Each structure stands twice: as C-alpha cells, then as structure tokens.
PDB file of C-alpha atoms and ligand atoms in Angstrom:
ATOM      1  CA  MET A   1      32.144 124.912  53.562  1.00 67.00           C
ATOM      2  CA  SER A   2      28.573 124.459  54.738  1.00 87.00           C
ATOM      3  CA  GLU A   3      26.865 126.814  57.172  1.00 93.00           C
ATOM      4  CA  LEU A   4      28.359 126.985  60.656  1.00 92.00           C
ATOM      5  CA  VAL A   5      26.043 125.933  63.473  1.00 95.00           C
ATOM      6  CA  ARG A   6      26.705 126.996  67.069  1.00 95.00           C
ATOM      7  CA  PHE A   7      26.216 124.644  69.976  1.00 94.00           C
ATOM      8  CA  SER A   8      27.499 124.599  73.525  1.00 94.00           C
ATOM      9  CA  ILE A   9      29.615 121.928  75.165  1.00 93.00           C
ATOM     10  CA  ALA A  10      29.860 121.108  78.859  1.00 94.00           C
ATOM     11  CA  MET A  11      33.054 119.534  80.181  1.00 94.00           C
ATOM     12  CA  PRO A  12      34.920 119.261  83.487  1.00 95.00           C
ATOM     13  CA  ALA A  13      37.071 122.317  84.236  1.00 96.00           C
ATOM     14  CA  ASP A  14      40.339 120.342  84.346  1.00 96.00           C
ATOM     15  CA  LEU A  15      39.601 118.737  80.967  1.00 95.00           C
ATOM     16  CA  LEU A  16      38.845 122.175  79.534  1.00 96.00           C
ATOM     17  CA  MET A  17      42.157 123.441  80.890  1.00 96.00           C
ATOM     18  CA  GLN A  18      43.989 120.591  79.144  1.00 96.00           C
ATOM     19  CA  PHE A  19      42.028 121.279  75.976  1.00 95.00           C
ATOM     20  CA  ASP A  20      42.995 124.976  76.088  1.00 95.00           C
ATOM     21  CA  ASN A  21      46.646 123.936  76.409  1.00 95.00           C
ATOM     22  CA  LEU A  22      46.203 121.818  73.286  1.00 93.00           C
ATOM     23  CA  VAL A  23      44.613 124.775  71.482  1.00 93.00           C
ATOM     24  CA  ALA A  24      47.574 126.947  72.522  1.00 94.00           C
ATOM     25  CA  ARG A  25      50.067 124.348  71.252  1.00 93.00           C
ATOM     26  CA  ARG A  26      48.378 124.319  67.855  1.00 90.00           C
ATOM     27  CA  GLY A  27      49.250 127.991  67.458  1.00 88.00           C
ATOM     28  CA  LEU A  28      47.675 131.367  66.937  1.00 84.00           C
ATOM     29  CA  ALA A  29      45.795 130.376  63.806  1.00 83.00           C
ATOM     30  CA  LYS A  30      43.627 127.922  65.769  1.00 87.00           C
ATOM     31  CA  ASN A  31      40.884 128.615  68.278  1.00 92.00           C
ATOM     32  CA  ARG A  32      38.695 126.279  70.345  1.00 94.00           C
ATOM     33  CA  SER A  33      36.139 125.816  67.575  1.00 93.00           C
ATOM     34  CA  GLU A  34      38.751 124.981  64.969  1.00 92.00           C
ATOM     35  CA  VAL A  35      40.505 122.477  67.198  1.00 93.00           C
ATOM     36  CA  ILE A  36      37.155 120.800  68.042  1.00 94.00           C
ATOM     37  CA  ARG A  37      36.464 120.556  64.288  1.00 93.00           C
ATOM     38  CA  ASP A  38      39.940 119.070  63.681  1.00 91.00           C
ATOM     39  CA  LEU A  39      39.377 116.457  66.400  1.00 92.00           C
ATOM     40  CA  VAL A  40      35.951 115.498  65.043  1.00 92.00           C
ATOM     41  CA  ARG A  41      37.378 115.124  61.511  1.00 90.00           C
ATOM     42  CA  GLU A  42      40.268 113.081  62.900  1.00 87.00           C
ATOM     43  CA  SER A  43      37.821 110.669  64.562  1.00 88.00           C
ATOM     44  CA  LEU A  44      35.667 110.408  61.448  1.00 88.00           C
ATOM     45  CA  VAL A  45      38.694 109.731  59.249  1.00 85.00           C
ATOM     46  CA  SER A  46      40.001 107.012  61.547  1.00 83.00           C
ATOM     47  CA  GLU A  47      36.545 105.416  61.593  1.00 84.00           C
ATOM     48  CA  GLU A  48      36.362 105.567  57.782  1.00 84.00           C
ATOM     49  CA  TRP A  49      39.884 104.207  57.541  1.00 83.00           C
ATOM     50  CA  ASP A  50      38.669 101.099  59.402  1.00 85.00           C
ATOM     51  CA  ASP A  51      36.401 100.273  56.463  1.00 91.00           C
ATOM     52  CA  PRO A  52      38.433  97.822  54.336  1.00 93.00           C
ATOM     53  CA  ASP A  53      36.908  99.173  51.107  1.00 94.00           C
ATOM     54  CA  ALA A  54      37.538 102.857  51.800  1.00 94.00           C
ATOM     55  CA  GLU A  55      40.115 104.536  49.582  1.00 96.00           C
ATOM     56  CA  ILE A  56      42.953 105.886  51.676  1.00 95.00           C
ATOM     57  CA  VAL A  57      46.153 107.788  51.108  1.00 97.00           C
ATOM     58  CA  GLY A  58      48.653 106.317  53.509  1.00 96.00           C
ATOM     59  CA  THR A  59      52.046 107.580  54.575  1.00 97.00           C
ATOM     60  CA  LEU A  60      54.372 104.860  55.750  1.00 97.00           C
ATOM     61  CA  SER A  61      57.571 105.892  57.465  1.00 97.00           C
ATOM     62  CA  LEU A  62      60.236 103.358  58.322  1.00 96.00           C
ATOM     63  CA  VAL A  63      63.712 103.305  59.761  1.00 96.00           C
ATOM     64  CA  TYR A  64      66.231 100.634  58.874  1.00 95.00           C
ATOM     65  CA  SER A  65      69.896  99.917  58.982  1.00 92.00           C
ATOM     66  CA  HIS A  66      71.831 100.923  55.913  1.00 89.00           C
ATOM     67  CA  HIS A  67      74.066  97.884  56.514  1.00 90.00           C
ATOM     68  CA  ALA A  68      71.354  95.201  56.671  1.00 86.00           C
ATOM     69  CA  HIS A  69      72.045  92.609  54.015  1.00 83.00           C
ATOM     70  CA  ASP A  70      69.686  92.673  51.016  1.00 91.00           C
ATOM     71  CA  LEU A  71      67.193  94.903  52.792  1.00 93.00           C
ATOM     72  CA  GLN A  72      67.268  97.757  50.297  1.00 92.00           C
ATOM     73  CA  SER A  73      66.740  95.401  47.360  1.00 93.00           C
ATOM     74  CA  LYS A  74      63.850  93.657  49.130  1.00 94.00           C
ATOM     75  CA  LEU A  75      62.194  97.002  49.813  1.00 95.00           C
ATOM     76  CA  ASP A  76      62.721  98.034  46.185  1.00 94.00           C
ATOM     77  CA  HIS A  77      61.292  94.753  44.954  1.00 95.00           C
ATOM     78  CA  ILE A  78      58.102  95.159  47.024  1.00 96.00           C
ATOM     79  CA  GLN A  79      57.694  98.751  45.875  1.00 96.00           C
ATOM     80  CA  HIS A  80      58.206  97.915  42.197  1.00 96.00           C
ATOM     81  CA  SER A  81      55.628  95.126  42.490  1.00 96.00           C
ATOM     82  CA  HIS A  82      53.105  97.695  43.768  1.00 97.00           C
ATOM     83  CA  HIS A  83      54.131 100.667  41.634  1.00 96.00           C
ATOM     84  CA  ASP A  84      50.464 101.363  40.830  1.00 96.00           C
ATOM     85  CA  ARG A  85      49.706 101.970  44.528  1.00 97.00           C
ATOM     86  CA  ILE A  86      52.846 103.875  45.459  1.00 97.00           C
ATOM     87  CA  ILE A  87      52.615 107.551  44.629  1.00 96.00           C
ATOM     88  CA  SER A  88      55.959 108.725  45.933  1.00 97.00           C
ATOM     89  CA  SER A  89      58.803 107.869  48.231  1.00 96.00           C
ATOM     90  CA  MET A  90      61.597 109.749  49.923  1.00 96.00           C
ATOM     91  CA  HIS A  91      64.842 108.400  51.284  1.00 95.00           C
ATOM     92  CA  VAL A  92      66.761 110.212  54.011  1.00 96.00           C
ATOM     93  CA  HIS A  93      70.233 109.096  55.137  1.00 95.00           C
ATOM     94  CA  LEU A  94      69.699 109.722  58.851  1.00 95.00           C
ATOM     95  CA  ASP A  95      73.260 109.118  59.984  1.00 95.00           C
ATOM     96  CA  ALA A  96      76.184 106.858  59.066  1.00 94.00           C
ATOM     97  CA  HIS A  97      74.106 103.736  59.779  1.00 94.00           C
ATOM     98  CA  ASN A  98      70.398 104.448  59.494  1.00 95.00           C
ATOM     99  CA  CYS A  99      67.997 105.276  56.696  1.00 95.00           C
ATOM    100  CA  LEU A 100      64.539 106.790  56.959  1.00 97.00           C
ATOM    101  CA  GLU A 101      62.109 106.103  54.155  1.00 97.00           C
ATOM    102  CA  VAL A 102      58.727 107.750  53.686  1.00 98.00           C
ATOM    103  CA  ILE A 103      56.388 106.049  51.237  1.00 98.00           C
ATOM    104  CA  VAL A 104      53.066 107.548  50.143  1.00 98.00           C
ATOM    105  CA  MET A 105      50.497 105.029  48.923  1.00 98.00           C
ATOM    106  CA  ARG A 106      46.961 105.284  47.619  1.00 98.00           C
ATOM    107  CA  GLY A 107      44.337 102.572  47.333  1.00 97.00           C
ATOM    108  CA  GLN A 108      41.801 100.397  49.082  1.00 96.00           C
ATOM    109  CA  SER A 109      42.368 100.442  52.848  1.00 95.00           C
ATOM    110  CA  LYS A 110      42.792  96.664  53.174  1.00 95.00           C
ATOM    111  CA  LEU A 111      45.356  96.547  50.338  1.00 96.00           C
ATOM    112  CA  ILE A 112      47.361  99.499  51.639  1.00 96.00           C
ATOM    113  CA  ARG A 113      47.473  98.010  55.148  1.00 95.00           C
ATOM    114  CA  THR A 114      48.660  94.668  53.778  1.00 95.00           C
ATOM    115  CA  LEU A 115      51.284  96.393  51.655  1.00 96.00           C
ATOM    116  CA  ALA A 116      52.456  98.457  54.641  1.00 96.00           C
ATOM    117  CA  GLU A 117      52.698  95.343  56.781  1.00 94.00           C
ATOM    118  CA  SER A 118      54.713  93.497  54.152  1.00 95.00           C
ATOM    119  CA  ILE A 119      57.177  96.408  54.033  1.00 95.00           C
ATOM    120  CA  LEU A 120      57.378  96.668  57.839  1.00 93.00           C
ATOM    121  CA  GLY A 121      57.835  92.903  58.011  1.00 91.00           C
ATOM    122  CA  VAL A 122      61.070  92.925  56.013  1.00 93.00           C
ATOM    123  CA  LYS A 123      63.897  91.707  58.234  1.00 90.00           C
ATOM    124  CA  GLY A 124      66.033  94.623  59.380  1.00 90.00           C
ATOM    125  CA  VAL A 125      63.280  97.247  59.519  1.00 94.00           C
ATOM    126  CA  LYS A 126      63.683  98.718  62.998  1.00 93.00           C
ATOM    127  CA  HIS A 127      60.652 100.907  63.310  1.00 92.00           C
ATOM    128  CA  GLY A 128      57.737 102.053  61.211  1.00 94.00           C
ATOM    129  CA  ASN A 129      54.332 103.588  61.264  1.00 94.00           C
ATOM    130  CA  LEU A 130      51.421 103.967  58.852  1.00 95.00           C
ATOM    131  CA  THR A 131      49.176 107.016  59.052  1.00 94.00           C
ATOM    132  CA  ALA A 132      46.392 107.687  56.612  1.00 93.00           C
ATOM    133  CA  THR A 133      43.684 109.975  55.467  1.00 93.00           C
ATOM    134  CA  THR A 134      40.628 108.981  53.482  1.00 91.00           C
ATOM    135  CA  THR A 135      39.496 110.340  50.125  1.00 93.00           C
ATOM    136  CA  GLY A 136      35.806 109.753  50.872  1.00 89.00           C
ATOM    137  CA  LYS A 137      35.596 107.208  48.025  1.00 93.00           C
ATOM    138  CA  TYR A 138      34.919 103.495  48.288  1.00 93.00           C
ATOM    139  CA  LEU A 139      36.603 101.015  45.974  1.00 90.00           C
TER     140      LEU A 139
HETATM  141 NI1  LIG B   1      70.219 105.841  53.376  1.00 97.30          NI
END
C-alpha cells in the first residue's frame, strides 16, 4: 500500500450521521477512513467497469424455475459455448421449485455483459444480477 495522506472532509451533519451508521453496520474492523476508501474504490471500479475493453471478473446470479422446459439445457449450452470465459459456477436447489445459479466469468467487459445478458434472457429466468470487479487490465 502506498503512503497514507490525511485530508479533511466537510459534510452536512445529517449526512455524517448516516455515514456513521453505515460505518457501524460494516462492523468493528472498519472505521470512517476505511469506509471512505472502500466507497472511493467502489466508484473507481464501477467507472472502470464501464470501459468496454476493461477486463472484469463478473459474478452473475440468477434464479429460475426447476420445472421450466428446456431451461437447464439452454443454460448449459450457453455456458459450454463460453467455457473459456466461465471460471466457475454453483447451483443451489433453493426449494422444491426454484434453483439459484451463481456463475463467475472473466473477460473483456463488453463480452461478459453480452454473455450475462444472453443468460438472463433465457425464457424462464425469473431474476438475475451481474456484479463485477476489475482486474486493472485492458484487453
Ligand atoms: Ni436446482
């Protein structure tokens, strides 16, 4: 880690109170400075993630019905076609009817987004969300 530099921040008292609640929710291991650093990194990563050529590691989670016709085989087909971008996946049988799948993918931002959208677009997928972090590389 590079040298720490101190600076002061001015903010409205009510915003500071909300911020301190956030710090408290993040637990004893975090203080104001650490949470500010986390938030700055979060903003920088989401800005970097917007660059279509940035390399990202994305986590796609999706929920679908176990009973939907052909859905599992369509999802498998898409994943096999992109085996070089998919690092890992996990399947959870949520209840008698629903499955949760978590798929970790790595590659160029624009390709990972397209891949995520093609998975989320399969008929029968009820809900899904892609989150990502960047590796700092550009492809
Ligand atoms: Ni299942």
